[in-house]
Short mmCIF file of C-alpha atoms in Angstrom, two decimals:
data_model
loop_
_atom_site.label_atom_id
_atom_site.label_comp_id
_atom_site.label_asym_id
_atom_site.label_seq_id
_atom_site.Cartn_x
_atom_site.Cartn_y
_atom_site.Cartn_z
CA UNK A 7 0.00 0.00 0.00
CA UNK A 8 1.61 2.93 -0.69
CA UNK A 9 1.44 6.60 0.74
CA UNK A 10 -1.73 8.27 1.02
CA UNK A 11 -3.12 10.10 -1.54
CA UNK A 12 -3.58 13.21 0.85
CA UNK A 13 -0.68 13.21 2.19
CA UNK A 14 1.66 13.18 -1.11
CA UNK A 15 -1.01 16.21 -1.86
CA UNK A 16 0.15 17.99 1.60
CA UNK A 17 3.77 17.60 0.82
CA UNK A 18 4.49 21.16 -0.29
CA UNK A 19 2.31 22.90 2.05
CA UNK A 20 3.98 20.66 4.84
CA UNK A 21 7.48 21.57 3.92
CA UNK A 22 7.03 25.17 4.24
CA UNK A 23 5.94 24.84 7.20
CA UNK A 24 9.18 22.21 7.91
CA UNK A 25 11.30 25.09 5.86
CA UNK A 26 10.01 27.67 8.43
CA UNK A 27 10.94 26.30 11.42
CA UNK A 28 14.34 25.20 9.88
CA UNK A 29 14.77 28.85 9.74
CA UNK A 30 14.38 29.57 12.78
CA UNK A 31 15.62 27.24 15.68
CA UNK A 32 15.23 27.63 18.99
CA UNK A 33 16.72 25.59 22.16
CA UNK A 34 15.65 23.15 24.85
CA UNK A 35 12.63 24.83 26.50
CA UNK A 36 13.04 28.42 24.90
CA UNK A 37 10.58 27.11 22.26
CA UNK A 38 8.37 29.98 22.30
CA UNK A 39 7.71 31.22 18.34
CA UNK A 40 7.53 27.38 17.69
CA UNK A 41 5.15 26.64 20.00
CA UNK A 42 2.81 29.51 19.11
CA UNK A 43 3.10 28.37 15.65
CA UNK A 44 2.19 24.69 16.44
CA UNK A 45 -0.51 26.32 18.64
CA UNK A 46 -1.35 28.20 16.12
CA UNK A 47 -1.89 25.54 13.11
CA UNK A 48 -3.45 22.83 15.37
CA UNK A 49 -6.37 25.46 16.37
CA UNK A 50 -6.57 26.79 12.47
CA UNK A 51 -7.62 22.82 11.92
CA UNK A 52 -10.08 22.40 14.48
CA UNK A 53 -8.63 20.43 16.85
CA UNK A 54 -11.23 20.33 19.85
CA UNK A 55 -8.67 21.03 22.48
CA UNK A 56 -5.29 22.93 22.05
CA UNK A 57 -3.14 23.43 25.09
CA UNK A 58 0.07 24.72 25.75
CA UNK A 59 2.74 25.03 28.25
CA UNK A 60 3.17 21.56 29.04
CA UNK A 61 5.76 20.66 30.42
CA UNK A 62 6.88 24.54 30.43
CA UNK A 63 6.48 24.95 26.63
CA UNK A 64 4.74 22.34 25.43
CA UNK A 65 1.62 21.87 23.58
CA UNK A 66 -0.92 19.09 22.83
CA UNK A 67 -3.91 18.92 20.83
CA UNK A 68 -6.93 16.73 21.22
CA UNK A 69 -8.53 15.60 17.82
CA UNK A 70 -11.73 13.36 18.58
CA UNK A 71 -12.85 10.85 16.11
CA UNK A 72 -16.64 10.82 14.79
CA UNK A 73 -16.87 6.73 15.23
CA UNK A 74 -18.20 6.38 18.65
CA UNK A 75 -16.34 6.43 21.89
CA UNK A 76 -12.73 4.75 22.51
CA UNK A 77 -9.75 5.35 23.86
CA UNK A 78 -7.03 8.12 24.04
CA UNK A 79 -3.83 7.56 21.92
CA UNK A 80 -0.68 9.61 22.14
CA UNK A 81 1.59 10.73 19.26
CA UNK A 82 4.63 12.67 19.63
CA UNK A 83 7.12 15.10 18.18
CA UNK A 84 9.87 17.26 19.40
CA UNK A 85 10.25 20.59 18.75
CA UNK A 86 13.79 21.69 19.60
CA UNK A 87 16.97 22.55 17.75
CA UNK A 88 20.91 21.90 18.37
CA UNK A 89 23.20 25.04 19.13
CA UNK A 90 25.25 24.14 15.97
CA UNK A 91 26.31 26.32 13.48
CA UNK A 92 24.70 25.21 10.31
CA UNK A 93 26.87 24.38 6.35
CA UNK A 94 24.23 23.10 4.47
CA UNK A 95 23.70 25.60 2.39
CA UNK A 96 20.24 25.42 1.74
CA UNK A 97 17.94 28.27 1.17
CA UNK A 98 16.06 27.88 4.07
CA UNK A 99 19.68 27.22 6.22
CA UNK A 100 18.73 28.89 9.77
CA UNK A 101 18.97 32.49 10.55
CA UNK A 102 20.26 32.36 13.61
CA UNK A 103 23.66 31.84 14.08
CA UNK A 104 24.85 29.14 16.32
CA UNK A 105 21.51 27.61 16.70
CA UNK A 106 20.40 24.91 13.32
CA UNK A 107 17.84 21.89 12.96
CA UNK A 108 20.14 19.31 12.86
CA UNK A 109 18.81 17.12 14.41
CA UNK A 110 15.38 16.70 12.00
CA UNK A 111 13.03 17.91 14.92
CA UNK A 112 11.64 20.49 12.59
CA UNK A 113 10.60 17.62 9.95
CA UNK A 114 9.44 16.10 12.66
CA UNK A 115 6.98 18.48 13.76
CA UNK A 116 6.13 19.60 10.09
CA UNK A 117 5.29 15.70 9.50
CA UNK A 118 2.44 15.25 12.67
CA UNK A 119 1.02 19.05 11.84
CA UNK A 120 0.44 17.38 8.56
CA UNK A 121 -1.22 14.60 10.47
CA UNK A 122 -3.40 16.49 12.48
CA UNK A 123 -4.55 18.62 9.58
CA UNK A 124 -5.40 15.28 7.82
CA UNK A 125 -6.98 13.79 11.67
CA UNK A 126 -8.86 16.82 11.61
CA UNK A 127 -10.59 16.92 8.12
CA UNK A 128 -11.37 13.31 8.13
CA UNK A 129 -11.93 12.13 11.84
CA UNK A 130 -12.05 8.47 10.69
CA UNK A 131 -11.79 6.87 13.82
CA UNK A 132 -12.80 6.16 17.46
CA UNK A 133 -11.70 8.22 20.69
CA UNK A 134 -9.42 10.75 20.66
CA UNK A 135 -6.01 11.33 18.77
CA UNK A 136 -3.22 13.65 21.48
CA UNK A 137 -0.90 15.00 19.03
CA UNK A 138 2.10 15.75 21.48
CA UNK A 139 4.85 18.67 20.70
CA UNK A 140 7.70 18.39 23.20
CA UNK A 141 10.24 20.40 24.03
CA UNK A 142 14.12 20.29 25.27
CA UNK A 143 14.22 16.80 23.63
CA UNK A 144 18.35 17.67 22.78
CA UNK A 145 19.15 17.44 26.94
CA UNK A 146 16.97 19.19 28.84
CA UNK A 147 14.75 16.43 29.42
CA UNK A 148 11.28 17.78 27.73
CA UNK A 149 9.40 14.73 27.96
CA UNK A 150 9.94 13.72 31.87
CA UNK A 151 8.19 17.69 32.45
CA UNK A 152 5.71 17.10 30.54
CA UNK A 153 4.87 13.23 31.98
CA UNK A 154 5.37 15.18 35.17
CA UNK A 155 3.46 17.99 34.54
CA UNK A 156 0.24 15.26 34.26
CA UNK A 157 -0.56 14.85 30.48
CA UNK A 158 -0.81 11.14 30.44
CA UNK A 159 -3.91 11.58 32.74
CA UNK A 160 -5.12 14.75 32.36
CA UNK A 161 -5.63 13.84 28.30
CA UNK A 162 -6.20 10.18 29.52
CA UNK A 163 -3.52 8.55 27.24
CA UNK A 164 -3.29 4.86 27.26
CA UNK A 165 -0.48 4.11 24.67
CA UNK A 166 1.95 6.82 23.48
CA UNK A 167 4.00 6.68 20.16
CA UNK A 168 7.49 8.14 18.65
CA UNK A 169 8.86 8.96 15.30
CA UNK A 170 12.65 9.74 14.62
CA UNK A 171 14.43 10.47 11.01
CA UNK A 172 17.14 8.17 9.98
CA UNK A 173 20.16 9.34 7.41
CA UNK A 174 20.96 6.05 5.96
CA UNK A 175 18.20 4.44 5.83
CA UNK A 176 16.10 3.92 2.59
CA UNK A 177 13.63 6.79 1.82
CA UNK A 178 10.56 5.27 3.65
CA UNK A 179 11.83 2.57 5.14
CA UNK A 180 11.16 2.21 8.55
CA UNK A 181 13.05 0.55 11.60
CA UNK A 182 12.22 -0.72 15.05
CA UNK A 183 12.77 -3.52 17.20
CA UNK A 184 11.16 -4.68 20.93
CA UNK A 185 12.94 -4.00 24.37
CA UNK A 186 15.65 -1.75 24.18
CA UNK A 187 16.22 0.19 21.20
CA UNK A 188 17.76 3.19 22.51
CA UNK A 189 20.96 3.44 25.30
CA UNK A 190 20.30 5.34 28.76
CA UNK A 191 22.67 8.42 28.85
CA UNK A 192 24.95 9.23 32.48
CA UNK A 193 27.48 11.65 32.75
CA UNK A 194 30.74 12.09 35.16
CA UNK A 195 32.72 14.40 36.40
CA UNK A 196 35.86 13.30 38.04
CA UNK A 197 38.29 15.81 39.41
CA UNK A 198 41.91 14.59 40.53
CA UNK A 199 43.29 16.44 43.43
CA UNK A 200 47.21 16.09 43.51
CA UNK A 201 49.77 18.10 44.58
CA UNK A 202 51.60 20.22 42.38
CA UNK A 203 55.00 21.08 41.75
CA UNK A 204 57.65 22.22 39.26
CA UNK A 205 58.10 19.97 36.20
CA UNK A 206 61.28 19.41 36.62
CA UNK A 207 61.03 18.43 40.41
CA UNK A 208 58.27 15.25 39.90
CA UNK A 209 59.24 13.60 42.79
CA UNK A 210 57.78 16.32 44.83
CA UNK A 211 54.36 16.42 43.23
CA UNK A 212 51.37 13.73 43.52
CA UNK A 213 50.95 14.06 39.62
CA UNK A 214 47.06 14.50 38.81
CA UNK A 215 48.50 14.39 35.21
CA UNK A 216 49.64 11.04 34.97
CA UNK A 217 46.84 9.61 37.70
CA UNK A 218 44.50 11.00 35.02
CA UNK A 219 45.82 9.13 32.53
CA UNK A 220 45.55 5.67 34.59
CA UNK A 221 42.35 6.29 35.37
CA UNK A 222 40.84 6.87 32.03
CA UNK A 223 42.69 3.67 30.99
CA UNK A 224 41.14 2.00 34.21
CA UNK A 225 37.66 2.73 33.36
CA UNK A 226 38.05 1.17 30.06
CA UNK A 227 38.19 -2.33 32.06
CA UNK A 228 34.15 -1.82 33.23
CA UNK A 229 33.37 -2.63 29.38
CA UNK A 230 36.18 -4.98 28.65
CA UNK A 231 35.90 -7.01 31.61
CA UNK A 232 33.60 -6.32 34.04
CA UNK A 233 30.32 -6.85 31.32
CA UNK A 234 28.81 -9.26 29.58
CA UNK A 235 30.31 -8.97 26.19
CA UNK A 236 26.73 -10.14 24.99
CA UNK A 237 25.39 -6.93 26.77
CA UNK A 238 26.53 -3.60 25.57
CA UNK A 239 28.01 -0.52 27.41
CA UNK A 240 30.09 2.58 26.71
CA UNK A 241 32.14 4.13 28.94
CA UNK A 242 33.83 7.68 27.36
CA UNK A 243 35.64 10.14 28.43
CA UNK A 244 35.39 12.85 26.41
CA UNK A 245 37.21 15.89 28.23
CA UNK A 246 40.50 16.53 29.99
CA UNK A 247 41.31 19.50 31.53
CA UNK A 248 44.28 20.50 33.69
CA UNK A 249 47.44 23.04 33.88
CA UNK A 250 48.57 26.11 32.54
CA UNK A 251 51.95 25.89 31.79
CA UNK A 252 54.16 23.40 30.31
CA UNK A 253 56.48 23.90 33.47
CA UNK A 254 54.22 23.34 36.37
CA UNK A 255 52.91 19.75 36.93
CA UNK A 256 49.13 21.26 38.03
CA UNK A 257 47.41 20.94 41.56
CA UNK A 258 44.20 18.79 39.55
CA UNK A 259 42.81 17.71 36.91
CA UNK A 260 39.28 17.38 35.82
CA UNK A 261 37.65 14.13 33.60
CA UNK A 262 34.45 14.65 32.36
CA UNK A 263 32.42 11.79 29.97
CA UNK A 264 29.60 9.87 29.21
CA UNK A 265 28.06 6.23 30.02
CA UNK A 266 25.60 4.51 27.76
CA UNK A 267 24.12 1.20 28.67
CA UNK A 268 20.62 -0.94 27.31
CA UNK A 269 20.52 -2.46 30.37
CA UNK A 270 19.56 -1.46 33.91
CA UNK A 271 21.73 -3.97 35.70
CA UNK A 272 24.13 -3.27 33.00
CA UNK A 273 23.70 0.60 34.23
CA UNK A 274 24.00 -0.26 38.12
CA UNK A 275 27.24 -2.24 37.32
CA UNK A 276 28.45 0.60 35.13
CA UNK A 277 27.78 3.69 37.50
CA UNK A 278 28.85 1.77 40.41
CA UNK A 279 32.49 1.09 38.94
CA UNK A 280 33.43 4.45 37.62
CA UNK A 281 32.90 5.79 40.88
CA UNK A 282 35.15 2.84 42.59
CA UNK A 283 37.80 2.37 39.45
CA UNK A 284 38.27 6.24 39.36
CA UNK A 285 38.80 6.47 43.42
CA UNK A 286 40.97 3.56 43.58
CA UNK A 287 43.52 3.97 40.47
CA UNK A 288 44.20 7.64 42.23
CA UNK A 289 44.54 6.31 45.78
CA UNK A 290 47.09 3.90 44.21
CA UNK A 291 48.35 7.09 43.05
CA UNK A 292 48.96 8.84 46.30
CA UNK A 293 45.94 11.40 44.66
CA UNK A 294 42.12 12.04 45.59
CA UNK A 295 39.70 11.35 42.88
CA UNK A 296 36.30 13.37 43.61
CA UNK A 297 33.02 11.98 41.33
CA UNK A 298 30.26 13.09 40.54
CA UNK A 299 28.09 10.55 38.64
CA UNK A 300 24.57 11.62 37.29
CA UNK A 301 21.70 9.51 35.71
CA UNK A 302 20.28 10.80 32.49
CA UNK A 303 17.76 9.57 30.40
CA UNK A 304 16.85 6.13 30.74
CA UNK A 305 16.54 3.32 28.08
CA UNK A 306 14.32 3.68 25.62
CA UNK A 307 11.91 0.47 25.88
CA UNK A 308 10.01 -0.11 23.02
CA UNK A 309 6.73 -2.62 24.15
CA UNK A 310 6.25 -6.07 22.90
CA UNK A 311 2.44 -5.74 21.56
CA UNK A 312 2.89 -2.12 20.74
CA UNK A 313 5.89 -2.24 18.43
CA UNK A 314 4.45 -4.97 16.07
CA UNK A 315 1.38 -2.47 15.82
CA UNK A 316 3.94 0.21 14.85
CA UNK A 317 5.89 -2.14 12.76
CA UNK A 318 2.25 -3.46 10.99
CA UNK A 319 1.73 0.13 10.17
CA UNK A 320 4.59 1.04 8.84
CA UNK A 321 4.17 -1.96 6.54
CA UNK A 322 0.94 -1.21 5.32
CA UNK A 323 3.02 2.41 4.56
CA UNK A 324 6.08 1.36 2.83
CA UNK A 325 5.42 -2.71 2.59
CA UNK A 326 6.76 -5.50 4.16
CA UNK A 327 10.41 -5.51 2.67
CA UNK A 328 10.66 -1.64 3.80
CA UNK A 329 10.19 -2.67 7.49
CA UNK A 330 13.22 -3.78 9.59
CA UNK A 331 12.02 -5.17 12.80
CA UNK A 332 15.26 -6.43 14.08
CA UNK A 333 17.29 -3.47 14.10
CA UNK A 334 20.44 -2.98 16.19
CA UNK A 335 19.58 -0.85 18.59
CA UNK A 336 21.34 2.53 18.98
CA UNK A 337 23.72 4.21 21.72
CA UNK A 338 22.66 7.26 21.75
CA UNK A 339 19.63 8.17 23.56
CA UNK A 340 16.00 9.79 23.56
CA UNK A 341 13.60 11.58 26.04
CA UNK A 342 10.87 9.56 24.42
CA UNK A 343 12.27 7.08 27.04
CA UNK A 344 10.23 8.77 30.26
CA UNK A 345 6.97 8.67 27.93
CA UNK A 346 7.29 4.95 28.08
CA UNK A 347 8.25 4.49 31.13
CA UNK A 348 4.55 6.26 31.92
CA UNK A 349 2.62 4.39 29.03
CA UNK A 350 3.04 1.22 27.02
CA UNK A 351 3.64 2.44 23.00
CA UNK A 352 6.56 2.09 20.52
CA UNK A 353 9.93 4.37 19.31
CA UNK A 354 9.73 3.54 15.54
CA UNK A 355 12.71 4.98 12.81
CA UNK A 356 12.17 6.55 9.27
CA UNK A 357 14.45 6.18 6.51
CA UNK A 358 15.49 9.91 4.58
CA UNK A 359 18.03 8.59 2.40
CA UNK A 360 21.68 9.51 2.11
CA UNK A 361 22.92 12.80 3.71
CA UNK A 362 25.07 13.97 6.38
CA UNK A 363 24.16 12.11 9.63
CA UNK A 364 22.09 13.62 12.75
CA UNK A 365 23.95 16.52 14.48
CA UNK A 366 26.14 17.00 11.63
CA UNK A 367 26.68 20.97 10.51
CA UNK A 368 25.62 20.16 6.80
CA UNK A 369 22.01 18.00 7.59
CA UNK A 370 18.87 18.98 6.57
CA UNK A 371 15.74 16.87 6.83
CA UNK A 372 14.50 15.26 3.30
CA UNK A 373 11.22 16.97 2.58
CA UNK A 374 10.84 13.71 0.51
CA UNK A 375 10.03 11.89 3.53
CA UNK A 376 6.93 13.76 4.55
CA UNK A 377 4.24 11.75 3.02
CA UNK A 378 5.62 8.62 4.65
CA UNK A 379 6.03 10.55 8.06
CA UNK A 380 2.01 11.62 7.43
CA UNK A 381 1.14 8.37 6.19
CA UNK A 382 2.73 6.30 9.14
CA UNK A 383 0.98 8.19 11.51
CA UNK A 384 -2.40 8.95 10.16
CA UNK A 385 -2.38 5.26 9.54
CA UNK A 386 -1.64 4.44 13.45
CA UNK A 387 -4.16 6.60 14.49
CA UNK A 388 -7.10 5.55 12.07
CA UNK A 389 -5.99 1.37 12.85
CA UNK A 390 -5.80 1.28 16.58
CA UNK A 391 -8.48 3.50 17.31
CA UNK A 392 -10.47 1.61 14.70
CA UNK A 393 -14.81 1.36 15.19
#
């Protein structure tokens, strides 16, 4: 089956919209002109209920079916952009410098305005569509404020789905897989307290220098042999600062880096050890090591039931061939993640085609992608909420 009729028809309308926000991006929660325009559109269709500040800047709209009563189900978008300074080169490159789409959020919002303009004019369906627009996806942690903030049962959602753009992928192919499909995300911050001393006079320093260096060579032995190698985990660090001078051996030194695990015991092991392996490979060092360990997002869980739905809708979309079910999972991670923590749904992946890859200076969202974006989820929507 392929795309639907109306939504190839709402392509170019639907990428000027995806053009404007490309234009201009905003960060984390300081989503204000994007939220008025989402606002905005979702009231100029008709949607029966349009609120915002969710989850500080948030907005959802309520689009009720004409079929009879039935349920509440949730789809989402985010809305943010990545301080990067854009080199695509596009006409529509954003106007703001520092600040560029490239992460695909503004496709993604384009693609389920397109949806609820569709939702709207047809109302095919039974209970209630809650088109979700989240913000701070890109580290701020949108989506826990706006599960906080009450959504899920003030809109009385009962299954909650995600959409993310894919370079690499096929145009319209889709990818998903059950369980963990996306990696929870920790950070550290380990400072080494030494003593310093001239360069030339080691022997009367505790070198936070060279402890450093142990210890980031010591925390490499959590994934190499502490893990299952049949489980994954990633321990980085990804920053070293320390000294001033190339003649003075430096009072400390500060680590900083990044855990990524799929599983929670996995994650236990994993935040437990830095902490020990970074304290011990200094005390060995005559040094202090001081850590500060904090939990970000959690693993995105896709559910069992929910993601063959997703994966049976993106079929009927694309086909069966265009719909990889078994997919690797990925590393990095997704604020989706608290959403299903709070309700049972699905995190599903759409194919763009070739291109530079997510958070890259030169990406830009394929436009050509739309109409399966629509498709996919007007598709969901009409299917599970079915008469």
């Amino acid at each position: 089956m392929p795309v639907l009729n109306r939504a190839a028809e709402m392509q170019e309308e639907v990428s000027g919209w995806r053009r404007h926000l490309h234009e201009n991006p905003e960060l984390l929660y300081d989503v204000f002109n994007t939220s008025a325009f989402v606002a905005e559109k979702l009231k100029a269709f008709g949607c029966d209920i349009v609120e915002t500040g969710i989850g500080k800047t948030g907005v959802v709209g309520i689009i009720k079916g004409t079929l009879g009563d039935g349920p509440t189900i949730g789809m989402r978008a985010d809305m943010d952009a990545l301080p990067i300074l854009e080199s695509s080169g596009k006409p529509w490159a954003s106007k703001v410098p520092g600040k560029a789409h490239s992460c695909g959020h503004d496709g993604h919002t384009a693609m389920l305005l397109g949806a609820a303009q569709y939702l709207c004019e047809t109302r095919r369906f039974a209970g209630s569509v809650a088109v979700i627009f989240q913000p701070a996806e890109e580290g701020g942690g949108g989506g826990l404020a706006m599960v906080q903030d009450g959504m899920m049962e003030k809109f009385g959602i009962k299954e909650v789905y995600g959409l993310h753009n894919t370079p690499g992928i096929p145009l319209g192919d889709f990818a998903i897989r059950k369980g963990g499909v996306m990696a929870a995300a920790d950070t550290f911050e380990i400072t080494i307290k030494g003593k310093g001393s001239h360069a030339a006079q080691p022997h009367f320093s505790i070198d936070p220098v060279l402890t450093s260096a142990y210890v980031i060579v010591a925390l490499q032995s959590i994934a190499s042999r502490e893990t299952d190698p049949l489980k994954s985990v990633v321990v980085s660090v990804t920053t070293v600062h320390g000294g001033d001078a190339y003649n003075v051996i430096p009072m400390d030194v500060k680590l900083t880096g990044t855990v990524r695990t799929l599983d929670p015991e996995v994650r236990e092991l994993a935040a437990k050890r830095v902490v020990e392996v970074a304290q011990g490979t200094a005390l060995a060092h005559g040094a202090v090591a001081e850590v500060n360990y904090v939990r970000g997002y959690p693993v995105t869980v896709n559910h069992a039931a929910e993601t063959d739905f997703a994966a049976s809708v993106a079929a009927n979309v694309s086909g069966e061939k265009s719909v990889e079910t078994e997919m690797a999972p990925k590393m990095g991670a997704e604020d989706f993640s608290y959403m299903l923590e709070a309700r049972p749904g699905a995190f599903i992946f759409l194919g763009i085609g070739e291109g530079a890859n997510l958070h890259h200076p030169a990406y830009d969202f394929n436009d050509e992608a739309i109409p399966y974006g629509i498709s996919y989820w007007v598709t969901l929507a009409e299917t599970k909420l079915a008469a």
